[in-house]
């Protein structure tokens, strides 16, 4: 089996590390696609020393997709892929040397699925280990995936997942939301909807937390709020659809008890982003309250949250 690793790239700072992490794989049947999103940085000079390896290809977009539409570049990368399976990583992330070997073993154990997952180490700007991702069941349904994300606040990132390329393309590619805010979650749920997802307990990916990522940035907070609302609406529709299906008893239990963790998860997300956005501005407070009413915030709840956030 052949793997495609894609790196939608805009920043050059850690790109060499990302490329070397692919070249260092113990499993050799792979290709690497790097798509430069019309960056002002010299991405090509970082990639050039590796282009003698025919498995590595570099492309540059004529127009910049930008951070708001970053998922467009994920899907441009996907369009160049030819492997059986595809993994998308950030230009500041790294694969561990065992990554593709572990995915091969997992796919052989659970053949025919549309999506697979490996555990992640969270590293800092210097590459030092900060944290590790939680363990997951060997196999779980889409509803289990959602439940654990909401109830246990399981961390996950786009680079955690390995997708069957043809299935992902047929589904329309990675699910687009502004700033990719929740795109990784929804893409994984859609891929797991019919057949579930298999998880290896092996650590295969390293996600780099740093001040330059979209996730860490407090800019575009208004857009993040809108993206959270889009997610919330999408999940409402998805869960309504699942409720009409004939489900296992376990999945029926997830559906029955999912309302509270869903609300708590999104309230926590809204609270954090709104606090970043408001900044003491009365008009922004009013805008956030109107948006938060979608989450059934009462005026009293909003005032309590506002006082707590201001004086925390």
PDB file of C-alpha atoms in Angstrom:
ATOM      1  CA  UNK A   1       0.000   0.000   0.000  1.00  0.00           C
ATOM      2  CA  UNK A   2       1.117   3.519  -0.796  1.00  0.00           C
ATOM      3  CA  UNK A   3       0.767   6.534   1.498  1.00  0.00           C
ATOM      4  CA  UNK A   4       0.579  10.176   0.480  1.00  0.00           C
ATOM      5  CA  UNK A   5       1.688  12.744   3.038  1.00  0.00           C
ATOM      6  CA  UNK A   6       0.613  16.274   2.218  1.00  0.00           C
ATOM      7  CA  UNK A   7       2.029  19.483   3.663  1.00  0.00           C
ATOM      8  CA  UNK A   8      -0.039  22.577   2.823  1.00  0.00           C
ATOM      9  CA  UNK A   9       2.673  25.116   3.481  1.00  0.00           C
ATOM     10  CA  UNK A  10       2.898  28.828   4.207  1.00  0.00           C
ATOM     11  CA  UNK A  11       5.598  29.125   6.876  1.00  0.00           C
ATOM     12  CA  UNK A  12       9.212  28.063   6.385  1.00  0.00           C
ATOM     13  CA  UNK A  13      10.435  28.043   9.986  1.00  0.00           C
ATOM     14  CA  UNK A  14       9.841  24.350  10.755  1.00  0.00           C
ATOM     15  CA  UNK A  15       9.257  23.028   7.240  1.00  0.00           C
ATOM     16  CA  UNK A  16      12.616  21.290   6.972  1.00  0.00           C
ATOM     17  CA  UNK A  17      11.816  19.315  10.130  1.00  0.00           C
ATOM     18  CA  UNK A  18       8.446  18.314   8.685  1.00  0.00           C
ATOM     19  CA  UNK A  19      10.038  17.094   5.451  1.00  0.00           C
ATOM     20  CA  UNK A  20      12.807  15.200   7.235  1.00  0.00           C
ATOM     21  CA  UNK A  21      10.217  13.447   9.380  1.00  0.00           C
ATOM     22  CA  UNK A  22       8.679  12.002   6.206  1.00  0.00           C
ATOM     23  CA  UNK A  23      12.016  11.073   4.636  1.00  0.00           C
ATOM     24  CA  UNK A  24      12.934   9.241   7.869  1.00  0.00           C
ATOM     25  CA  UNK A  25       9.965   6.837   7.723  1.00  0.00           C
ATOM     26  CA  UNK A  26      10.775   3.156   8.252  1.00  0.00           C
ATOM     27  CA  UNK A  27       8.142   2.307   5.612  1.00  0.00           C
ATOM     28  CA  UNK A  28       9.331   3.372   2.163  1.00  0.00           C
ATOM     29  CA  UNK A  29       6.240   3.309  -0.081  1.00  0.00           C
ATOM     30  CA  UNK A  30       5.170   6.930   0.202  1.00  0.00           C
ATOM     31  CA  UNK A  31       4.988  10.201  -1.669  1.00  0.00           C
ATOM     32  CA  UNK A  32       5.203  13.698  -0.229  1.00  0.00           C
ATOM     33  CA  UNK A  33       3.180  16.563  -1.703  1.00  0.00           C
ATOM     34  CA  UNK A  34       4.121  20.095  -0.627  1.00  0.00           C
ATOM     35  CA  UNK A  35       1.868  22.920  -1.782  1.00  0.00           C
ATOM     36  CA  UNK A  36       3.204  26.417  -1.181  1.00  0.00           C
ATOM     37  CA  UNK A  37       0.203  28.703  -0.603  1.00  0.00           C
ATOM     38  CA  UNK A  38       1.783  31.599  -2.491  1.00  0.00           C
ATOM     39  CA  UNK A  39       3.848  32.359   0.605  1.00  0.00           C
ATOM     40  CA  UNK A  40       6.002  35.505   0.867  1.00  0.00           C
ATOM     41  CA  UNK A  41       8.629  33.266   2.491  1.00  0.00           C
ATOM     42  CA  UNK A  42      11.038  31.254   0.357  1.00  0.00           C
ATOM     43  CA  UNK A  43       9.379  27.860   0.719  1.00  0.00           C
ATOM     44  CA  UNK A  44      10.947  26.463  -2.433  1.00  0.00           C
ATOM     45  CA  UNK A  45      14.511  26.908  -1.168  1.00  0.00           C
ATOM     46  CA  UNK A  46      13.639  24.732   1.840  1.00  0.00           C
ATOM     47  CA  UNK A  47      12.150  22.035  -0.382  1.00  0.00           C
ATOM     48  CA  UNK A  48      14.754  22.161  -3.177  1.00  0.00           C
ATOM     49  CA  UNK A  49      17.415  19.929  -1.534  1.00  0.00           C
ATOM     50  CA  UNK A  50      14.858  17.110  -1.314  1.00  0.00           C
ATOM     51  CA  UNK A  51      13.513  17.226  -4.874  1.00  0.00           C
ATOM     52  CA  UNK A  52      16.109  14.746  -6.136  1.00  0.00           C
ATOM     53  CA  UNK A  53      13.923  12.151  -4.369  1.00  0.00           C
ATOM     54  CA  UNK A  54      11.245  11.374  -6.977  1.00  0.00           C
ATOM     55  CA  UNK A  55       8.750  10.655  -4.201  1.00  0.00           C
ATOM     56  CA  UNK A  56       8.718  14.348  -3.267  1.00  0.00           C
ATOM     57  CA  UNK A  57       6.821  16.940  -5.330  1.00  0.00           C
ATOM     58  CA  UNK A  58       6.493  20.694  -4.856  1.00  0.00           C
ATOM     59  CA  UNK A  59       3.747  22.989  -6.178  1.00  0.00           C
ATOM     60  CA  UNK A  60       3.028  26.669  -5.648  1.00  0.00           C
ATOM     61  CA  UNK A  61      -0.459  28.174  -5.733  1.00  0.00           C
ATOM     62  CA  UNK A  62      -0.931  31.141  -8.041  1.00  0.00           C
ATOM     63  CA  UNK A  63      -3.191  32.757  -5.433  1.00  0.00           C
ATOM     64  CA  UNK A  64      -3.033  32.604  -1.666  1.00  0.00           C
ATOM     65  CA  UNK A  65      -5.901  30.671  -0.066  1.00  0.00           C
ATOM     66  CA  UNK A  66      -5.235  32.444   3.210  1.00  0.00           C
ATOM     67  CA  UNK A  67      -5.864  31.375   6.804  1.00  0.00           C
ATOM     68  CA  UNK A  68      -9.649  31.756   6.605  1.00  0.00           C
ATOM     69  CA  UNK A  69      -9.788  29.403   3.600  1.00  0.00           C
ATOM     70  CA  UNK A  70      -6.872  27.198   4.617  1.00  0.00           C
ATOM     71  CA  UNK A  71      -8.932  24.045   3.990  1.00  0.00           C
ATOM     72  CA  UNK A  72      -8.875  24.945   0.293  1.00  0.00           C
ATOM     73  CA  UNK A  73      -5.141  24.289   0.319  1.00  0.00           C
ATOM     74  CA  UNK A  74      -5.643  20.989   2.142  1.00  0.00           C
ATOM     75  CA  UNK A  75      -7.899  19.963  -0.738  1.00  0.00           C
ATOM     76  CA  UNK A  76      -5.503  21.267  -3.387  1.00  0.00           C
ATOM     77  CA  UNK A  77      -2.896  18.975  -1.828  1.00  0.00           C
ATOM     78  CA  UNK A  78      -5.386  16.111  -1.921  1.00  0.00           C
ATOM     79  CA  UNK A  79      -5.917  16.740  -5.631  1.00  0.00           C
ATOM     80  CA  UNK A  80      -2.238  15.984  -6.322  1.00  0.00           C
ATOM     81  CA  UNK A  81      -2.207  12.782  -4.237  1.00  0.00           C
ATOM     82  CA  UNK A  82      -1.945   9.343  -5.845  1.00  0.00           C
ATOM     83  CA  UNK A  83      -1.526   7.102  -2.776  1.00  0.00           C
ATOM     84  CA  UNK A  84      -4.024   4.634  -1.379  1.00  0.00           C
ATOM     85  CA  UNK A  85      -4.078   6.537   1.902  1.00  0.00           C
ATOM     86  CA  UNK A  86      -3.451  10.178   2.702  1.00  0.00           C
ATOM     87  CA  UNK A  87      -2.220  12.042   5.779  1.00  0.00           C
ATOM     88  CA  UNK A  88      -2.241  15.852   5.996  1.00  0.00           C
ATOM     89  CA  UNK A  89       0.209  17.520   8.381  1.00  0.00           C
ATOM     90  CA  UNK A  90       1.046  21.125   9.155  1.00  0.00           C
ATOM     91  CA  UNK A  91       4.262  22.723   7.971  1.00  0.00           C
ATOM     92  CA  UNK A  92       5.374  22.901  11.613  1.00  0.00           C
ATOM     93  CA  UNK A  93       4.420  19.333  12.602  1.00  0.00           C
ATOM     94  CA  UNK A  94       6.331  16.047  12.404  1.00  0.00           C
ATOM     95  CA  UNK A  95       5.683  12.377  11.801  1.00  0.00           C
ATOM     96  CA  UNK A  96       7.463   9.935  14.067  1.00  0.00           C
ATOM     97  CA  UNK A  97       9.621   7.403  12.128  1.00  0.00           C
ATOM     98  CA  UNK A  98       7.195   4.524  12.834  1.00  0.00           C
ATOM     99  CA  UNK A  99       4.109   6.366  11.564  1.00  0.00           C
ATOM    100  CA  UNK A 100       3.489   4.706   8.204  1.00  0.00           C
ATOM    101  CA  UNK A 101       4.595   1.300   9.455  1.00  0.00           C
ATOM    102  CA  UNK A 102       2.067   1.499  12.287  1.00  0.00           C
ATOM    103  CA  UNK A 103      -0.704   2.607   9.938  1.00  0.00           C
ATOM    104  CA  UNK A 104       0.088  -0.308   7.626  1.00  0.00           C
ATOM    105  CA  UNK A 105      -0.334  -2.738  10.529  1.00  0.00           C
ATOM    106  CA  UNK A 106      -3.568  -1.048  11.633  1.00  0.00           C
ATOM    107  CA  UNK A 107      -5.028  -1.118   8.120  1.00  0.00           C
ATOM    108  CA  UNK A 108      -4.161  -4.793   7.769  1.00  0.00           C
ATOM    109  CA  UNK A 109      -5.894  -5.504  11.082  1.00  0.00           C
ATOM    110  CA  UNK A 110      -8.991  -3.432  10.202  1.00  0.00           C
ATOM    111  CA  UNK A 111      -9.197  -3.482   6.392  1.00  0.00           C
ATOM    112  CA  UNK A 112     -11.794  -1.566   4.451  1.00  0.00           C
ATOM    113  CA  UNK A 113     -12.332   1.405   6.758  1.00  0.00           C
ATOM    114  CA  UNK A 114     -12.346   4.968   5.447  1.00  0.00           C
ATOM    115  CA  UNK A 115     -10.349   6.457   8.309  1.00  0.00           C
ATOM    116  CA  UNK A 116      -7.689   5.431  10.837  1.00  0.00           C
ATOM    117  CA  UNK A 117      -6.204   7.263  13.807  1.00  0.00           C
ATOM    118  CA  UNK A 118      -2.844   7.272  15.598  1.00  0.00           C
ATOM    119  CA  UNK A 119      -1.854   8.895  18.879  1.00  0.00           C
ATOM    120  CA  UNK A 120      -0.123  12.243  19.021  1.00  0.00           C
ATOM    121  CA  UNK A 121       2.624  13.831  21.066  1.00  0.00           C
ATOM    122  CA  UNK A 122       2.226  17.570  21.645  1.00  0.00           C
ATOM    123  CA  UNK A 123       5.530  19.419  21.363  1.00  0.00           C
ATOM    124  CA  UNK A 124       6.555  23.035  21.908  1.00  0.00           C
ATOM    125  CA  UNK A 125       8.366  25.494  19.658  1.00  0.00           C
ATOM    126  CA  UNK A 126      11.681  23.833  20.486  1.00  0.00           C
ATOM    127  CA  UNK A 127      10.414  20.333  19.758  1.00  0.00           C
ATOM    128  CA  UNK A 128      10.247  19.384  23.442  1.00  0.00           C
ATOM    129  CA  UNK A 129       7.456  17.080  24.591  1.00  0.00           C
ATOM    130  CA  UNK A 130       4.660  18.944  26.415  1.00  0.00           C
ATOM    131  CA  UNK A 131       1.823  16.457  26.554  1.00  0.00           C
ATOM    132  CA  UNK A 132       0.403  13.304  25.024  1.00  0.00           C
ATOM    133  CA  UNK A 133      -2.925  12.464  23.475  1.00  0.00           C
ATOM    134  CA  UNK A 134      -5.397  10.243  25.295  1.00  0.00           C
ATOM    135  CA  UNK A 135      -5.834   6.545  24.550  1.00  0.00           C
ATOM    136  CA  UNK A 136      -8.793   5.473  22.420  1.00  0.00           C
ATOM    137  CA  UNK A 137     -10.608   2.170  21.775  1.00  0.00           C
ATOM    138  CA  UNK A 138      -9.133  -0.124  19.116  1.00  0.00           C
ATOM    139  CA  UNK A 139     -12.287   0.483  17.092  1.00  0.00           C
ATOM    140  CA  UNK A 140     -15.173   2.882  17.649  1.00  0.00           C
ATOM    141  CA  UNK A 141     -18.194   4.231  15.840  1.00  0.00           C
ATOM    142  CA  UNK A 142     -18.658   7.810  14.654  1.00  0.00           C
ATOM    143  CA  UNK A 143     -20.921   8.471  17.649  1.00  0.00           C
ATOM    144  CA  UNK A 144     -18.275   7.150  20.027  1.00  0.00           C
ATOM    145  CA  UNK A 145     -15.734   9.421  18.342  1.00  0.00           C
ATOM    146  CA  UNK A 146     -18.018  12.423  18.887  1.00  0.00           C
ATOM    147  CA  UNK A 147     -18.889  11.444  22.458  1.00  0.00           C
ATOM    148  CA  UNK A 148     -15.277  11.090  23.540  1.00  0.00           C
ATOM    149  CA  UNK A 149     -14.368  14.368  21.864  1.00  0.00           C
ATOM    150  CA  UNK A 150     -17.105  16.210  23.749  1.00  0.00           C
ATOM    151  CA  UNK A 151     -17.356  14.401  27.070  1.00  0.00           C
ATOM    152  CA  UNK A 152     -13.667  13.676  27.697  1.00  0.00           C
ATOM    153  CA  UNK A 153     -12.379  16.669  25.715  1.00  0.00           C
ATOM    154  CA  UNK A 154     -10.137  14.376  23.687  1.00  0.00           C
ATOM    155  CA  UNK A 155      -7.604  16.403  21.750  1.00  0.00           C
ATOM    156  CA  UNK A 156      -7.200  15.747  18.061  1.00  0.00           C
ATOM    157  CA  UNK A 157      -5.552  17.360  15.075  1.00  0.00           C
ATOM    158  CA  UNK A 158      -5.693  16.981  11.310  1.00  0.00           C
ATOM    159  CA  UNK A 159      -2.383  15.070  11.313  1.00  0.00           C
ATOM    160  CA  UNK A 160      -3.783  12.389  13.649  1.00  0.00           C
ATOM    161  CA  UNK A 161      -5.846  10.857  10.874  1.00  0.00           C
ATOM    162  CA  UNK A 162      -5.093   8.660   7.885  1.00  0.00           C
ATOM    163  CA  UNK A 163      -7.827   8.563   5.227  1.00  0.00           C
ATOM    164  CA  UNK A 164      -8.581   6.278   2.346  1.00  0.00           C
ATOM    165  CA  UNK A 165      -7.808   8.684  -0.488  1.00  0.00           C
ATOM    166  CA  UNK A 166     -10.561   7.628  -2.902  1.00  0.00           C
ATOM    167  CA  UNK A 167     -13.192   7.756  -0.168  1.00  0.00           C
ATOM    168  CA  UNK A 168     -12.046  11.194   0.960  1.00  0.00           C
ATOM    169  CA  UNK A 169     -12.103  12.533  -2.598  1.00  0.00           C
ATOM    170  CA  UNK A 170     -15.558  11.039  -3.174  1.00  0.00           C
ATOM    171  CA  UNK A 171     -16.790  12.759  -0.002  1.00  0.00           C
ATOM    172  CA  UNK A 172     -15.673  16.114  -1.421  1.00  0.00           C
ATOM    173  CA  UNK A 173     -12.369  16.299   0.408  1.00  0.00           C
ATOM    174  CA  UNK A 174     -11.725  17.804   3.815  1.00  0.00           C
ATOM    175  CA  UNK A 175     -14.816  19.521   5.220  1.00  0.00           C
ATOM    176  CA  UNK A 176     -14.424  23.272   4.908  1.00  0.00           C
ATOM    177  CA  UNK A 177     -15.037  25.653   7.793  1.00  0.00           C
ATOM    178  CA  UNK A 178     -13.493  29.120   8.247  1.00  0.00           C
ATOM    179  CA  UNK A 179      -9.957  28.897   9.655  1.00  0.00           C
ATOM    180  CA  UNK A 180     -10.372  25.084   9.545  1.00  0.00           C
ATOM    181  CA  UNK A 181     -12.055  25.568  12.927  1.00  0.00           C
ATOM    182  CA  UNK A 182     -13.477  22.075  13.431  1.00  0.00           C
ATOM    183  CA  UNK A 183     -12.776  20.863   9.890  1.00  0.00           C
ATOM    184  CA  UNK A 184     -10.613  18.010  11.188  1.00  0.00           C
ATOM    185  CA  UNK A 185     -13.384  16.850  13.551  1.00  0.00           C
ATOM    186  CA  UNK A 186     -16.171  16.853  10.986  1.00  0.00           C
ATOM    187  CA  UNK A 187     -14.028  15.264   8.269  1.00  0.00           C
ATOM    188  CA  UNK A 188     -13.210  12.382  10.621  1.00  0.00           C
ATOM    189  CA  UNK A 189     -16.847  11.927  11.692  1.00  0.00           C
ATOM    190  CA  UNK A 190     -18.021  11.816   8.077  1.00  0.00           C
ATOM    191  CA  UNK A 191     -15.363   9.246   7.210  1.00  0.00           C
ATOM    192  CA  UNK A 192     -16.324   7.125  10.241  1.00  0.00           C
ATOM    193  CA  UNK A 193     -20.090   7.417   9.730  1.00  0.00           C
ATOM    194  CA  UNK A 194     -20.631   4.079   7.971  1.00  0.00           C
ATOM    195  CA  UNK A 195     -17.754   1.836   9.100  1.00  0.00           C
ATOM    196  CA  UNK A 196     -16.266   3.468  12.195  1.00  0.00           C
ATOM    197  CA  UNK A 197     -12.637   4.266  12.897  1.00  0.00           C
ATOM    198  CA  UNK A 198      -9.700   2.126  14.054  1.00  0.00           C
ATOM    199  CA  UNK A 199      -7.161   3.560  16.497  1.00  0.00           C
ATOM    200  CA  UNK A 200      -3.607   2.498  17.166  1.00  0.00           C
ATOM    201  CA  UNK A 201      -2.148   3.196  20.601  1.00  0.00           C
ATOM    202  CA  UNK A 202       1.254   3.848  19.021  1.00  0.00           C
ATOM    203  CA  UNK A 203       2.482   7.447  18.950  1.00  0.00           C
ATOM    204  CA  UNK A 204       2.932   8.379  15.284  1.00  0.00           C
ATOM    205  CA  UNK A 205       2.488  12.143  15.008  1.00  0.00           C
ATOM    206  CA  UNK A 206       3.831  15.251  16.722  1.00  0.00           C
ATOM    207  CA  UNK A 207       1.688  18.375  16.817  1.00  0.00           C
ATOM    208  CA  UNK A 208       3.585  21.567  17.496  1.00  0.00           C
ATOM    209  CA  UNK A 209       1.909  24.120  19.749  1.00  0.00           C
ATOM    210  CA  UNK A 210       3.321  27.551  19.031  1.00  0.00           C
ATOM    211  CA  UNK A 211       2.242  31.162  18.899  1.00  0.00           C
ATOM    212  CA  UNK A 212       2.165  31.194  15.082  1.00  0.00           C
ATOM    213  CA  UNK A 213      -0.649  28.659  14.608  1.00  0.00           C
ATOM    214  CA  UNK A 214      -4.233  29.605  13.767  1.00  0.00           C
ATOM    215  CA  UNK A 215      -5.397  27.745  16.870  1.00  0.00           C
ATOM    216  CA  UNK A 216      -3.164  29.753  19.205  1.00  0.00           C
ATOM    217  CA  UNK A 217      -3.918  33.123  17.640  1.00  0.00           C
ATOM    218  CA  UNK A 218      -6.510  35.423  19.264  1.00  0.00           C
ATOM    219  CA  UNK A 219      -7.045  37.256  15.987  1.00  0.00           C
ATOM    220  CA  UNK A 220     -10.059  36.380  13.850  1.00  0.00           C
ATOM    221  CA  UNK A 221     -12.020  35.596  17.037  1.00  0.00           C
ATOM    222  CA  UNK A 222     -15.242  36.775  15.371  1.00  0.00           C
ATOM    223  CA  UNK A 223     -14.716  34.327  12.519  1.00  0.00           C
ATOM    224  CA  UNK A 224     -14.002  31.542  15.033  1.00  0.00           C
ATOM    225  CA  UNK A 225     -17.337  32.272  16.741  1.00  0.00           C
ATOM    226  CA  UNK A 226     -19.138  31.980  13.407  1.00  0.00           C
ATOM    227  CA  UNK A 227     -17.290  28.727  12.695  1.00  0.00           C
ATOM    228  CA  UNK A 228     -18.351  27.341  16.078  1.00  0.00           C
ATOM    229  CA  UNK A 229     -21.961  28.122  15.212  1.00  0.00           C
ATOM    230  CA  UNK A 230     -21.560  26.331  11.875  1.00  0.00           C
ATOM    231  CA  UNK A 231     -20.169  23.295  13.696  1.00  0.00           C
ATOM    232  CA  UNK A 232     -22.984  23.315  16.225  1.00  0.00           C
ATOM    233  CA  UNK A 233     -25.592  23.430  13.466  1.00  0.00           C
ATOM    234  CA  UNK A 234     -23.818  20.697  11.479  1.00  0.00           C
ATOM    235  CA  UNK A 235     -23.725  18.363  14.463  1.00  0.00           C
ATOM    236  CA  UNK A 236     -27.391  19.009  15.222  1.00  0.00           C
ATOM    237  CA  UNK A 237     -28.263  17.913  11.684  1.00  0.00           C
ATOM    238  CA  UNK A 238     -25.872  14.949  11.789  1.00  0.00           C
ATOM    239  CA  UNK A 239     -27.269  13.652  15.084  1.00  0.00           C
ATOM    240  CA  UNK A 240     -30.828  14.059  13.806  1.00  0.00           C
ATOM    241  CA  UNK A 241     -29.863  11.960  10.791  1.00  0.00           C
ATOM    242  CA  UNK A 242     -28.248   9.278  12.965  1.00  0.00           C
ATOM    243  CA  UNK A 243     -31.335   9.115  15.176  1.00  0.00           C
ATOM    244  CA  UNK A 244     -33.334   7.894  12.173  1.00  0.00           C
ATOM    245  CA  UNK A 245     -31.002   4.929  11.661  1.00  0.00           C
ATOM    246  CA  UNK A 246     -31.072   1.463  13.120  1.00  0.00           C
ATOM    247  CA  UNK A 247     -28.211   1.686  15.629  1.00  0.00           C
ATOM    248  CA  UNK A 248     -26.457  -0.631  18.046  1.00  0.00           C
ATOM    249  CA  UNK A 249     -27.511  -0.428  21.689  1.00  0.00           C
ATOM    250  CA  UNK A 250     -24.211   1.310  22.478  1.00  0.00           C
ATOM    251  CA  UNK A 251     -24.772   3.989  19.849  1.00  0.00           C
ATOM    252  CA  UNK A 252     -28.371   4.426  21.035  1.00  0.00           C
ATOM    253  CA  UNK A 253     -26.990   5.202  24.493  1.00  0.00           C
ATOM    254  CA  UNK A 254     -24.596   7.754  23.027  1.00  0.00           C
ATOM    255  CA  UNK A 255     -27.506   9.482  21.294  1.00  0.00           C
ATOM    256  CA  UNK A 256     -29.586   9.517  24.469  1.00  0.00           C
ATOM    257  CA  UNK A 257     -26.886  11.069  26.617  1.00  0.00           C
ATOM    258  CA  UNK A 258     -25.001  13.259  24.170  1.00  0.00           C
ATOM    259  CA  UNK A 259     -26.897  16.530  24.733  1.00  0.00           C
ATOM    260  CA  UNK A 260     -25.119  17.587  27.939  1.00  0.00           C
ATOM    261  CA  UNK A 261     -21.506  16.994  26.797  1.00  0.00           C
ATOM    262  CA  UNK A 262     -22.341  18.644  23.450  1.00  0.00           C
ATOM    263  CA  UNK A 263     -23.671  21.768  25.151  1.00  0.00           C
ATOM    264  CA  UNK A 264     -20.817  21.913  27.686  1.00  0.00           C
ATOM    265  CA  UNK A 265     -18.196  21.452  24.964  1.00  0.00           C
ATOM    266  CA  UNK A 266     -19.532  24.248  22.799  1.00  0.00           C
ATOM    267  CA  UNK A 267     -20.252  26.581  25.696  1.00  0.00           C
ATOM    268  CA  UNK A 268     -16.625  26.238  26.777  1.00  0.00           C
ATOM    269  CA  UNK A 269     -15.464  26.978  23.228  1.00  0.00           C
ATOM    270  CA  UNK A 270     -17.808  29.965  22.915  1.00  0.00           C
ATOM    271  CA  UNK A 271     -16.818  31.359  26.290  1.00  0.00           C
ATOM    272  CA  UNK A 272     -13.111  31.309  25.497  1.00  0.00           C
ATOM    273  CA  UNK A 273     -13.391  32.794  22.015  1.00  0.00           C
ATOM    274  CA  UNK A 274     -15.927  35.443  23.058  1.00  0.00           C
ATOM    275  CA  UNK A 275     -13.669  36.547  25.903  1.00  0.00           C
ATOM    276  CA  UNK A 276     -10.884  37.059  23.345  1.00  0.00           C
ATOM    277  CA  UNK A 277     -13.205  38.967  21.038  1.00  0.00           C
ATOM    278  CA  UNK A 278     -15.106  41.267  23.416  1.00  0.00           C
ATOM    279  CA  UNK A 279     -12.186  43.063  25.036  1.00  0.00           C
ATOM    280  CA  UNK A 280     -14.507  45.374  26.989  1.00  0.00           C
ATOM    281  CA  UNK A 281     -16.312  46.625  23.857  1.00  0.00           C
ATOM    282  CA  UNK A 282     -20.084  47.022  24.573  1.00  0.00           C
ATOM    283  CA  UNK A 283     -21.091  46.513  20.923  1.00  0.00           C
ATOM    284  CA  UNK A 284     -19.080  43.298  20.791  1.00  0.00           C
ATOM    285  CA  UNK A 285     -20.742  42.167  24.004  1.00  0.00           C
ATOM    286  CA  UNK A 286     -24.150  42.627  22.395  1.00  0.00           C
ATOM    287  CA  UNK A 287     -23.062  40.832  19.213  1.00  0.00           C
ATOM    288  CA  UNK A 288     -21.737  37.882  21.238  1.00  0.00           C
ATOM    289  CA  UNK A 289     -24.935  37.691  23.269  1.00  0.00           C
ATOM    290  CA  UNK A 290     -27.011  37.485  20.091  1.00  0.00           C
ATOM    291  CA  UNK A 291     -24.778  34.729  18.797  1.00  0.00           C
ATOM    292  CA  UNK A 292     -24.782  32.874  22.092  1.00  0.00           C
ATOM    293  CA  UNK A 293     -28.580  32.815  22.161  1.00  0.00           C
ATOM    294  CA  UNK A 294     -28.260  30.031  19.577  1.00  0.00           C
ATOM    295  CA  UNK A 295     -26.780  28.015  22.458  1.00  0.00           C
ATOM    296  CA  UNK A 296     -29.865  28.894  24.577  1.00  0.00           C
ATOM    297  CA  UNK A 297     -27.969  31.329  26.754  1.00  0.00           C
ATOM    298  CA  UNK A 298     -30.321  33.275  29.002  1.00  0.00           C
ATOM    299  CA  UNK A 299     -29.575  36.921  29.792  1.00  0.00           C
ATOM    300  CA  UNK A 300     -28.749  35.949  33.377  1.00  0.00           C
ATOM    301  CA  UNK A 301     -26.318  33.249  32.262  1.00  0.00           C
ATOM    302  CA  UNK A 302     -24.666  35.644  29.849  1.00  0.00           C
ATOM    303  CA  UNK A 303     -24.263  38.346  32.516  1.00  0.00           C
ATOM    304  CA  UNK A 304     -22.766  35.822  34.969  1.00  0.00           C
ATOM    305  CA  UNK A 305     -20.331  34.623  32.317  1.00  0.00           C
ATOM    306  CA  UNK A 306     -19.433  38.199  31.378  1.00  0.00           C
ATOM    307  CA  UNK A 307     -18.733  39.221  34.985  1.00  0.00           C
ATOM    308  CA  UNK A 308     -16.680  36.090  35.556  1.00  0.00           C
ATOM    309  CA  UNK A 309     -14.640  36.599  32.364  1.00  0.00           C
ATOM    310  CA  UNK A 310     -13.980  40.282  33.095  1.00  0.00           C
ATOM    311  CA  UNK A 311     -12.895  39.800  36.713  1.00  0.00           C
ATOM    312  CA  UNK A 312     -11.146  36.422  36.347  1.00  0.00           C
TER     313      UNK A 312
END
